[in-house]
Coordinates of C-alpha atoms in Angstrom, one line a residue:
X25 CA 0.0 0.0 0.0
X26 CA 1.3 3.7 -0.8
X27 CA 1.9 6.0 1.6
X28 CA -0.6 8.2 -0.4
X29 CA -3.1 5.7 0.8
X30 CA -2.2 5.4 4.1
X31 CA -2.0 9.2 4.6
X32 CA -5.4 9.9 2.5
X33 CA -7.7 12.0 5.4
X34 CA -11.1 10.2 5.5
X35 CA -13.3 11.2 2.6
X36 CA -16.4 13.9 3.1
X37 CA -19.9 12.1 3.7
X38 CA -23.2 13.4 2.5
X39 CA -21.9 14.8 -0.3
X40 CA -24.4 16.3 -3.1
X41 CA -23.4 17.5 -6.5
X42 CA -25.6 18.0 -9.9
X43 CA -24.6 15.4 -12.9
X44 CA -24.8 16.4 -16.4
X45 CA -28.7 16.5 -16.7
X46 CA -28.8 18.5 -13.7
X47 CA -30.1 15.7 -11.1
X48 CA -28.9 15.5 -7.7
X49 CA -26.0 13.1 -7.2
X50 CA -25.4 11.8 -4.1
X51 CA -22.2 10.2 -3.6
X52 CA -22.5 6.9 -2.0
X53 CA -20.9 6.0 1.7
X54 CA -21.2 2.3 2.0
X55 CA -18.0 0.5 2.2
X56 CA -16.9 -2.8 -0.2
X57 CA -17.1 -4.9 3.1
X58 CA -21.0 -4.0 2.8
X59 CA -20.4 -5.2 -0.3
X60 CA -18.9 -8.7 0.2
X61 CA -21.1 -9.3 3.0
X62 CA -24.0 -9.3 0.8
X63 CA -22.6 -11.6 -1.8
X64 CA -23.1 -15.5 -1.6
X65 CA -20.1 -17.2 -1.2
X66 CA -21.0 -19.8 -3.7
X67 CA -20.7 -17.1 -6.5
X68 CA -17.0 -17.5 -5.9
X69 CA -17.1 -21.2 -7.2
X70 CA -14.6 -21.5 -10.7
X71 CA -15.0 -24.4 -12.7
X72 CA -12.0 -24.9 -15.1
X73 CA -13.8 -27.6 -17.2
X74 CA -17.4 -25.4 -17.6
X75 CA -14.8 -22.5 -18.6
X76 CA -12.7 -24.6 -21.0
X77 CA -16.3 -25.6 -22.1
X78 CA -16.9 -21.9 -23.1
X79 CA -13.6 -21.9 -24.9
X80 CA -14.2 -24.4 -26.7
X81 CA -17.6 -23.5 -27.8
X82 CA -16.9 -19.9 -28.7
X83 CA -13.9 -21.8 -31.1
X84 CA -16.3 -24.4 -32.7
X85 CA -18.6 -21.8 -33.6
X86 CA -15.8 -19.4 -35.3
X87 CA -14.9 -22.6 -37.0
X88 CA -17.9 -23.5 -37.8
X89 CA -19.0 -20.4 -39.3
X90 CA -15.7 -19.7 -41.3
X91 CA -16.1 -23.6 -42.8
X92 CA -20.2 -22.9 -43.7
X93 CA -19.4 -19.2 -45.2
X94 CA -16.2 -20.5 -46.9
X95 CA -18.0 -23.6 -48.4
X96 CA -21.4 -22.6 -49.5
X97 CA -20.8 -18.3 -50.2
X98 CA -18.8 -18.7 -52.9
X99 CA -21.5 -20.7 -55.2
X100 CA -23.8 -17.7 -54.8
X101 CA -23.8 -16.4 -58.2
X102 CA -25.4 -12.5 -57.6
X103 CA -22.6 -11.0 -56.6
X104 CA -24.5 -8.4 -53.8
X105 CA -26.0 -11.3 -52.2
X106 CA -22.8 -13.1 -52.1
X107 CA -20.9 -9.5 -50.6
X108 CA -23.6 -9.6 -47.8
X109 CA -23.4 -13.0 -46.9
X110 CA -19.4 -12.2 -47.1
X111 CA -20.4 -9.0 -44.3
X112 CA -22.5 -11.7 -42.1
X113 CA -19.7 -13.9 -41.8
X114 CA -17.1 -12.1 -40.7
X115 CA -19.5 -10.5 -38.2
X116 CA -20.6 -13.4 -36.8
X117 CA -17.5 -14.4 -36.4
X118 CA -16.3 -11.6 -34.4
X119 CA -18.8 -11.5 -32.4
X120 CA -17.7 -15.2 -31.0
X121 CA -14.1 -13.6 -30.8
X122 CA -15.1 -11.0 -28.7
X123 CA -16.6 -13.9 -26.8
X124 CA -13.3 -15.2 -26.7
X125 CA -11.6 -12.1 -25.6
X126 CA -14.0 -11.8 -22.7
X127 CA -12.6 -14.9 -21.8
X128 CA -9.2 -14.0 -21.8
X129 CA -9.7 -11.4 -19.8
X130 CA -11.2 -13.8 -17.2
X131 CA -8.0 -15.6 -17.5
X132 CA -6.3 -12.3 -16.4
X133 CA -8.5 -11.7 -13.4
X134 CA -8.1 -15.0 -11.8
X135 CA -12.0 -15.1 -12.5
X136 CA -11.5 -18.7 -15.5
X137 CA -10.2 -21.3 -12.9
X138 CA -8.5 -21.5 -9.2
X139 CA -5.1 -22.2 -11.4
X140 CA -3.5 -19.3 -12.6
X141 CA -0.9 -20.5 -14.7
X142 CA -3.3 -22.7 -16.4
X143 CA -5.7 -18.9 -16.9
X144 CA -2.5 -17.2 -17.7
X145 CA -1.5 -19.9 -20.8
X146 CA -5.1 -20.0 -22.1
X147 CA -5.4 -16.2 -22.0
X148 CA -2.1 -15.6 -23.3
X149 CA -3.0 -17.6 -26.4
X150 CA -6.2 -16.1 -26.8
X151 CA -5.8 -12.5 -26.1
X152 CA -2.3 -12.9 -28.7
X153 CA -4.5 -14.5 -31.2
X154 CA -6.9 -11.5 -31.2
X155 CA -4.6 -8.8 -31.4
X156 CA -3.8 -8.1 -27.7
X157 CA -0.7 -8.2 -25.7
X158 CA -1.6 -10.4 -22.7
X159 CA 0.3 -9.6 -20.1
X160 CA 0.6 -6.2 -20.2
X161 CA -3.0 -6.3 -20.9
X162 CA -3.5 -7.6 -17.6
X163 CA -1.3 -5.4 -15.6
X164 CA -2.3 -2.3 -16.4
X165 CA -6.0 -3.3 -16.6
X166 CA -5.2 -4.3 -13.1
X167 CA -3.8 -0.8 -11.9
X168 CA -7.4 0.4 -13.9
X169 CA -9.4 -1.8 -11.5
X170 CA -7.1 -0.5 -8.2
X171 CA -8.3 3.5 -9.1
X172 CA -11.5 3.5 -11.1
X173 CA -13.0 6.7 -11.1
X174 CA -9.9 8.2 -9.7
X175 CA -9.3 11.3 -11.7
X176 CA -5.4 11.3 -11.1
X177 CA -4.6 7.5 -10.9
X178 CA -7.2 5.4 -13.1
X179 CA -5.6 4.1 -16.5
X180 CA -8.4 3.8 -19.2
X181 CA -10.9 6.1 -20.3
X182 CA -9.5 9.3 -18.3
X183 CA -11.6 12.1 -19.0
X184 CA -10.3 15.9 -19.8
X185 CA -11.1 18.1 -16.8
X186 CA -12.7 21.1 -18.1
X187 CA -9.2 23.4 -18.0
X188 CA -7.5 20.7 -20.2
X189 CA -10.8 20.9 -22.6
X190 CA -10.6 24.7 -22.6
X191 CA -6.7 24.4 -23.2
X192 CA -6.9 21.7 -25.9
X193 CA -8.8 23.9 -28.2
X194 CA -7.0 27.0 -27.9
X195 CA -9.5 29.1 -26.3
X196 CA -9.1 31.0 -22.6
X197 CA -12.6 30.2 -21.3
X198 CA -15.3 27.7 -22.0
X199 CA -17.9 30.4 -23.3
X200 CA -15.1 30.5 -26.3
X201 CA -15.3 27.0 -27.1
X202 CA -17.5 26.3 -30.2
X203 CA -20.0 23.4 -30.2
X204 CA -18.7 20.6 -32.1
X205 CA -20.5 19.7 -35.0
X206 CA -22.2 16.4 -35.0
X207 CA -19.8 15.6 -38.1
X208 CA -17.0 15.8 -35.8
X209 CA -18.6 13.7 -33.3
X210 CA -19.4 10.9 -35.9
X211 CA -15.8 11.6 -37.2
X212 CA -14.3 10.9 -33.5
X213 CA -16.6 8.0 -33.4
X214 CA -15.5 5.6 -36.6
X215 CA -11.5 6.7 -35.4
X216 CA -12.6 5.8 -31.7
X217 CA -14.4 2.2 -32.8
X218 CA -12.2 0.9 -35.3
X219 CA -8.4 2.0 -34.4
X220 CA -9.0 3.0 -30.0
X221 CA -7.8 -0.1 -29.2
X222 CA -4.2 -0.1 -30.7
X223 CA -4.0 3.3 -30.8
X224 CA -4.1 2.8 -26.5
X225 CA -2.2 0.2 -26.5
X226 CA 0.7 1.9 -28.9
X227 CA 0.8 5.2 -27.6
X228 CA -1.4 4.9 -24.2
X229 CA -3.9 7.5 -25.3
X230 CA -7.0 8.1 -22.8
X231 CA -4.7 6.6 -20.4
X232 CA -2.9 9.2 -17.7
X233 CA -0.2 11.7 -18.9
X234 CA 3.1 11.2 -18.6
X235 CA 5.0 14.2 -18.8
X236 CA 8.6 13.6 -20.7
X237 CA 8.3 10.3 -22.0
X238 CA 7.7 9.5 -25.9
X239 CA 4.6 8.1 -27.1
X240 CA 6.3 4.7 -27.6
X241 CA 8.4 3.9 -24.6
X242 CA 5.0 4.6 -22.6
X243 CA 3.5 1.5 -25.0
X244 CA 1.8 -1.1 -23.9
X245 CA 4.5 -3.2 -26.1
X246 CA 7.4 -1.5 -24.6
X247 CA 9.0 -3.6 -21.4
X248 CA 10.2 -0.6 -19.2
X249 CA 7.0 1.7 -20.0
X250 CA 6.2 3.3 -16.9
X251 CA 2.5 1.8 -17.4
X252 CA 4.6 -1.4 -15.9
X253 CA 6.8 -2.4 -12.6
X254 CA 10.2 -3.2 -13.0
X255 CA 9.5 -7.2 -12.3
X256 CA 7.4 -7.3 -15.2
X257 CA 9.5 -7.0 -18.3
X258 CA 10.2 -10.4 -19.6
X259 CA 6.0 -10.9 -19.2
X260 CA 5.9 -8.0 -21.5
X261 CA 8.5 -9.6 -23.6
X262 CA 6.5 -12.4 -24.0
X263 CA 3.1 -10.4 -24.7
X264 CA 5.3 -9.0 -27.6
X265 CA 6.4 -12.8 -28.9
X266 CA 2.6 -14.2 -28.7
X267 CA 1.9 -10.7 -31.0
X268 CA 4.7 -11.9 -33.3
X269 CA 3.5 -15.3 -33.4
X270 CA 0.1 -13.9 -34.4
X271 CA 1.8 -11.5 -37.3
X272 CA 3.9 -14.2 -38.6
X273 CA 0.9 -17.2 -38.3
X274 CA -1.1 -14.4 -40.3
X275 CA 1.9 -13.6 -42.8
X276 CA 2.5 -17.4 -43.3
X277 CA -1.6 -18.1 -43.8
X278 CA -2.0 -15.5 -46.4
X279 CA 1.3 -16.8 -48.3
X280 CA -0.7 -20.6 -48.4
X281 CA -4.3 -20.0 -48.8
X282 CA -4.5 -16.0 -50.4
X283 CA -5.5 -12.7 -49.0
X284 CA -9.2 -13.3 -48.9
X285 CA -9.4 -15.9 -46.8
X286 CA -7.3 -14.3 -44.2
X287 CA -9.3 -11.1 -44.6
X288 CA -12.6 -12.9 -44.0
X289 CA -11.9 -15.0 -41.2
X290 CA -9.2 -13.6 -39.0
X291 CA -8.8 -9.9 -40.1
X292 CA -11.8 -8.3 -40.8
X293 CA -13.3 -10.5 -37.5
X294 CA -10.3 -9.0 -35.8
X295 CA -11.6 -5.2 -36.6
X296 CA -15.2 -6.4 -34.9
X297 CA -13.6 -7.7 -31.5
X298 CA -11.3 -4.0 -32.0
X299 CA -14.9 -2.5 -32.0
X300 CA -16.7 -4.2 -29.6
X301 CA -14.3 -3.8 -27.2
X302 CA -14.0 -0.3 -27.4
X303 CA -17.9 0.0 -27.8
X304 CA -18.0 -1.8 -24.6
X305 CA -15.8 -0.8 -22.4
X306 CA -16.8 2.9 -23.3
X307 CA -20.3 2.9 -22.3
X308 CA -19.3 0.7 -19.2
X309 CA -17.1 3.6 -18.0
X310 CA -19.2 6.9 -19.4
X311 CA -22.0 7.9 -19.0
X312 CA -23.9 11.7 -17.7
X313 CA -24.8 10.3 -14.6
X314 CA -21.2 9.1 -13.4
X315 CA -18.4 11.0 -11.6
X316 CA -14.7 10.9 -11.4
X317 CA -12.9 11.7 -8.0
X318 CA -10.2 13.4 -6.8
X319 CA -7.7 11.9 -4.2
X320 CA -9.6 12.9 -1.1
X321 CA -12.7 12.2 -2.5
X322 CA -12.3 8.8 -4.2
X323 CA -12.8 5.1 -1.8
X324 CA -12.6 1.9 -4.1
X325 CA -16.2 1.4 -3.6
X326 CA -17.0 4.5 -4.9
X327 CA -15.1 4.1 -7.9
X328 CA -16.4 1.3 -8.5
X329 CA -20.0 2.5 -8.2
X330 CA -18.6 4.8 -11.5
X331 CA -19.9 2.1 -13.5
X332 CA -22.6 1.4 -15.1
X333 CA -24.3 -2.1 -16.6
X334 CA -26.2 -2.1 -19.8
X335 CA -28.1 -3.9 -22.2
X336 CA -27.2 -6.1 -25.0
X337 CA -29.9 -8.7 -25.4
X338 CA -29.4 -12.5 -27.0
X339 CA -25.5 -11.6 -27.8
X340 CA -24.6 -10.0 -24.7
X341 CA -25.8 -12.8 -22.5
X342 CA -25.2 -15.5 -24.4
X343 CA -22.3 -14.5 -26.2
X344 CA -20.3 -11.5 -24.9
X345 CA -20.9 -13.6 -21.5
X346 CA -22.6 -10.9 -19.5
X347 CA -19.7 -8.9 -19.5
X348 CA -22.1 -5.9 -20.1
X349 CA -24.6 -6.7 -18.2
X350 CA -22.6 -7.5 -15.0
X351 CA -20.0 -4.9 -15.1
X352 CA -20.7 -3.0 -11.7
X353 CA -20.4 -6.3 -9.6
X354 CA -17.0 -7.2 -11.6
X355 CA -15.5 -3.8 -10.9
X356 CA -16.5 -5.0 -7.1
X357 CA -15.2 -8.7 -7.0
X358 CA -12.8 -9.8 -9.9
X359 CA -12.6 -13.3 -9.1
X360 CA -16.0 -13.9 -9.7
X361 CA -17.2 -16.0 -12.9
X362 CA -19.3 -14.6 -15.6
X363 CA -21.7 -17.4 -15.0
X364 CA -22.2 -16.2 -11.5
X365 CA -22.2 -12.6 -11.9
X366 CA -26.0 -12.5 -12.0
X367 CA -26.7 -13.8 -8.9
X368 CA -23.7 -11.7 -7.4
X369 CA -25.4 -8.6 -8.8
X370 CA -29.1 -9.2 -7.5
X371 CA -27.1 -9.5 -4.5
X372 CA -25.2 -6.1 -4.5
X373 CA -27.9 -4.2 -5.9
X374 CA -29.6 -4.5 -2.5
X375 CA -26.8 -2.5 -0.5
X376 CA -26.1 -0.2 -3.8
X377 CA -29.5 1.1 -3.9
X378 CA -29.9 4.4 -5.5
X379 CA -26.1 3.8 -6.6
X380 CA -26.3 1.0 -9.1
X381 CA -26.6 2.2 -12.5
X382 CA -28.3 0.6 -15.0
X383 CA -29.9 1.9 -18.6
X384 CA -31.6 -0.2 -20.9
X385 CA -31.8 1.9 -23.9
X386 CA -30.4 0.6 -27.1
X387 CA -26.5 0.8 -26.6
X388 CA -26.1 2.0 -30.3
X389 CA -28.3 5.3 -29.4
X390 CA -26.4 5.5 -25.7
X391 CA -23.1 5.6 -27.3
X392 CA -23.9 8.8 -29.9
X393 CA -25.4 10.4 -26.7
X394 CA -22.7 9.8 -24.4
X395 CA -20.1 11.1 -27.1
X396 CA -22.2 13.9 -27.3
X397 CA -23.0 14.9 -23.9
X398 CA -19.4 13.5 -21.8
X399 CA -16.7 15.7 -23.4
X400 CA -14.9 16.8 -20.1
X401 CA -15.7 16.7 -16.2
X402 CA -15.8 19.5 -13.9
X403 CA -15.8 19.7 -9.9
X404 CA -18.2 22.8 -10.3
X405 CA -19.2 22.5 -6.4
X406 CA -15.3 22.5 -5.4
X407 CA -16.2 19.4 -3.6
X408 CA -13.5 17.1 -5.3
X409 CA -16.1 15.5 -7.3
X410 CA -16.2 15.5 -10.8
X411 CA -19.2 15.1 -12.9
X412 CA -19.4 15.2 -17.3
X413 CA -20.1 18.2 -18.9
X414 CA -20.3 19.4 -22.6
X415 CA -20.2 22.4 -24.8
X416 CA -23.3 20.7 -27.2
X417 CA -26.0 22.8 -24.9
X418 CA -26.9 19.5 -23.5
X419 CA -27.8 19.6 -19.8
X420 CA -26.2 21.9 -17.5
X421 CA -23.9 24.6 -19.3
X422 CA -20.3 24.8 -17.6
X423 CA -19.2 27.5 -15.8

């Protein structure tokens, strides 16, 4: 523990503040041990054979798909039809890749078995078939689930404050700050959906500043970024290798079987998990009725109250393996099982109360309204807690 932490005066109860809409927020004071109280202790159970059993099904189908689309596509003689049913496969196929990744990322959390070098092989092979260094993957997402919400320690999805909005676009006051056009908002959101993911894990963006140090030695590839401890290096050496692997296993299939093969099942696939994980994540971690908290302010059950759980029908229970439906109680307990995260939930909700956040809406019409209304966050009641604000005219105008 950091001497930060054991130094950190006790943070302010009672504490009111207006979100983006203009609603009273009220900053929750439970604790997390009123959290695990309230949690069942046979949600903890981890089955490495049920897992595996995932695995495997979430492979089968990919296969499955790629052999069917592969076998029967190309004797469909109209040429739209046959470029749509092209479109269906590699989506369907990336949306049981995402399945996959959500499974690696179990593996990182300790969450796919009780053996952790048998989670840290399967994820490793996973997450570097699909694009992702593993380990260094896990470690920062790690330091992300130590400080969410924490305005000056979290390492994903760190908003502007409203000076470094202001700043950013060249302007000495908000009032000076023109509304962005929603062409510019559409614009951010194809570069945010297709290339966020690499582009965080090359250069760190959305991720904290760090003063001095060039966009690539703060990579996520690079083994002495200061994203990572110093007894992690050869873990990130071998999150680069299991990348190479990939590169090369894709270099050597496209030499054997032709570009369009590739480009239908792995890398156009690969661009949907890209997506999806952005998409998710995202709206898992933004939203108007969400704060961010500075050092005094922030306890790790608030931040992880600065979540919020969604909606994604059939695919997101059934295939994206509730990861967005389930998100608050995973941001609570990470060694929990996807499978059990339900029940866990039910069981939080009842000390969360007016704290647990949950919108149904469709998540394609949250995710244009979020970009448009969560552009910075602003402590407007100088009480060290930061709510989303927006220069769009939507909800409360900044000060």
């Amino acid at each position: 523990m950091s001497s930060t932490t054991t130094t950190q005066k006790a943070p302010t109860a009672g504490i009111v503040t207006k979100d983006t809409h203009g609603n009273d927020f009220r900053v929750p004071d439970y604790t997390i041990k009123d959290i695990l109280q309230a949690i069942p202790k046979d949600c903890y159970n981890r089955s490495l054979v049920r897992s595996l059993g995932y695995v495997a099904r979430d492979i089968a189908m990919m296969v499955f798909i790629g052999w069917a689309g592969n076998s029967m596509i190309p004797m469909v003689a109209l040429p739209l039809v046959r470029g749509c049913l092209w479109a269906l496969q590699l989506y369907l196929i990336g949306l049981f890749g995402f399945g996959l990744w959500i499974l690696a990322h179990e593996c990182g959390h300790g969450a796919f078995s009780d053996y952790q070098n048998i989670n840290d092989f399967v994820g490793w092979v996973l997450h570097s078939y699909l694009g992702v260094p593993y380990f260094s993957w896990k470690f920062s997402h790690a330091k992300h689930h130590k400080a969410t919400g924490h305005l000056s320690r979290d390492m994903v999805f760190v908003p502007h404050t409203q000076e470094e909005f202001v700043e950013g676009h060249g302007a000495n006051k908000i009032g000076e700050v023109m509304e962005d056009l929603p062409i510019w908002t559409l614009a951010v959101l194809l570069f945010q959906q297709l290339g966020g993911l690499q582009f965080y894990l090359a250069t760190n963006a959305t991720g904290q500043s760090i003063p001095g140090v060039s966009w690539w030695a703060k990579s996520h590839y690079a083994p002495k970024s200061p994203i990572f401890e110093k007894n992690q290096f050869w873990y990130i050496i071998l999150s680069d290798i299991g990348i190479l692997a990939t590169v090369f296993g894709v270099y050597t299939a496209t030499q054997a079987f032709g570009a369009f093969p590739v480009l239908v099942n792995w890398f156009f696939p690969w661009l949907w998990v890209n997506h999806w994980l952005v998409f998710v994540t995202f709206l898992q971690h933004t939203d108007p009725s969400m704060p961010h908290y500075s050092e005094k302010e922030w306890t790790f059950a608030r931040g992880a109250a600065a979540t919020i759980d969604r909606d994604f029908g059939f695919v997101g229970q059934h295939i994206f393996h509730d990861i967005i439906e389930t998100h608050v109680l995973h941001h609570y307990v990470l060694r929990i099982p996807f499978y059990n995260a339900r029940k866990a939930t039910k069981a939080i909700k009842e000390v969360m109360g007016e704290h647990y956040r949950y919108e149904g809406e469709s998540m394609w019409k949250s995710l244009w309204k979020v970009l448009r209304s969560c552009q910075f966050v602003a402590d407007e009641d100088k009480n060290g807690v930061y709510m989303f604000r927006n220069v769009n005219g939507i909800g409360v105008r900044p000060q």
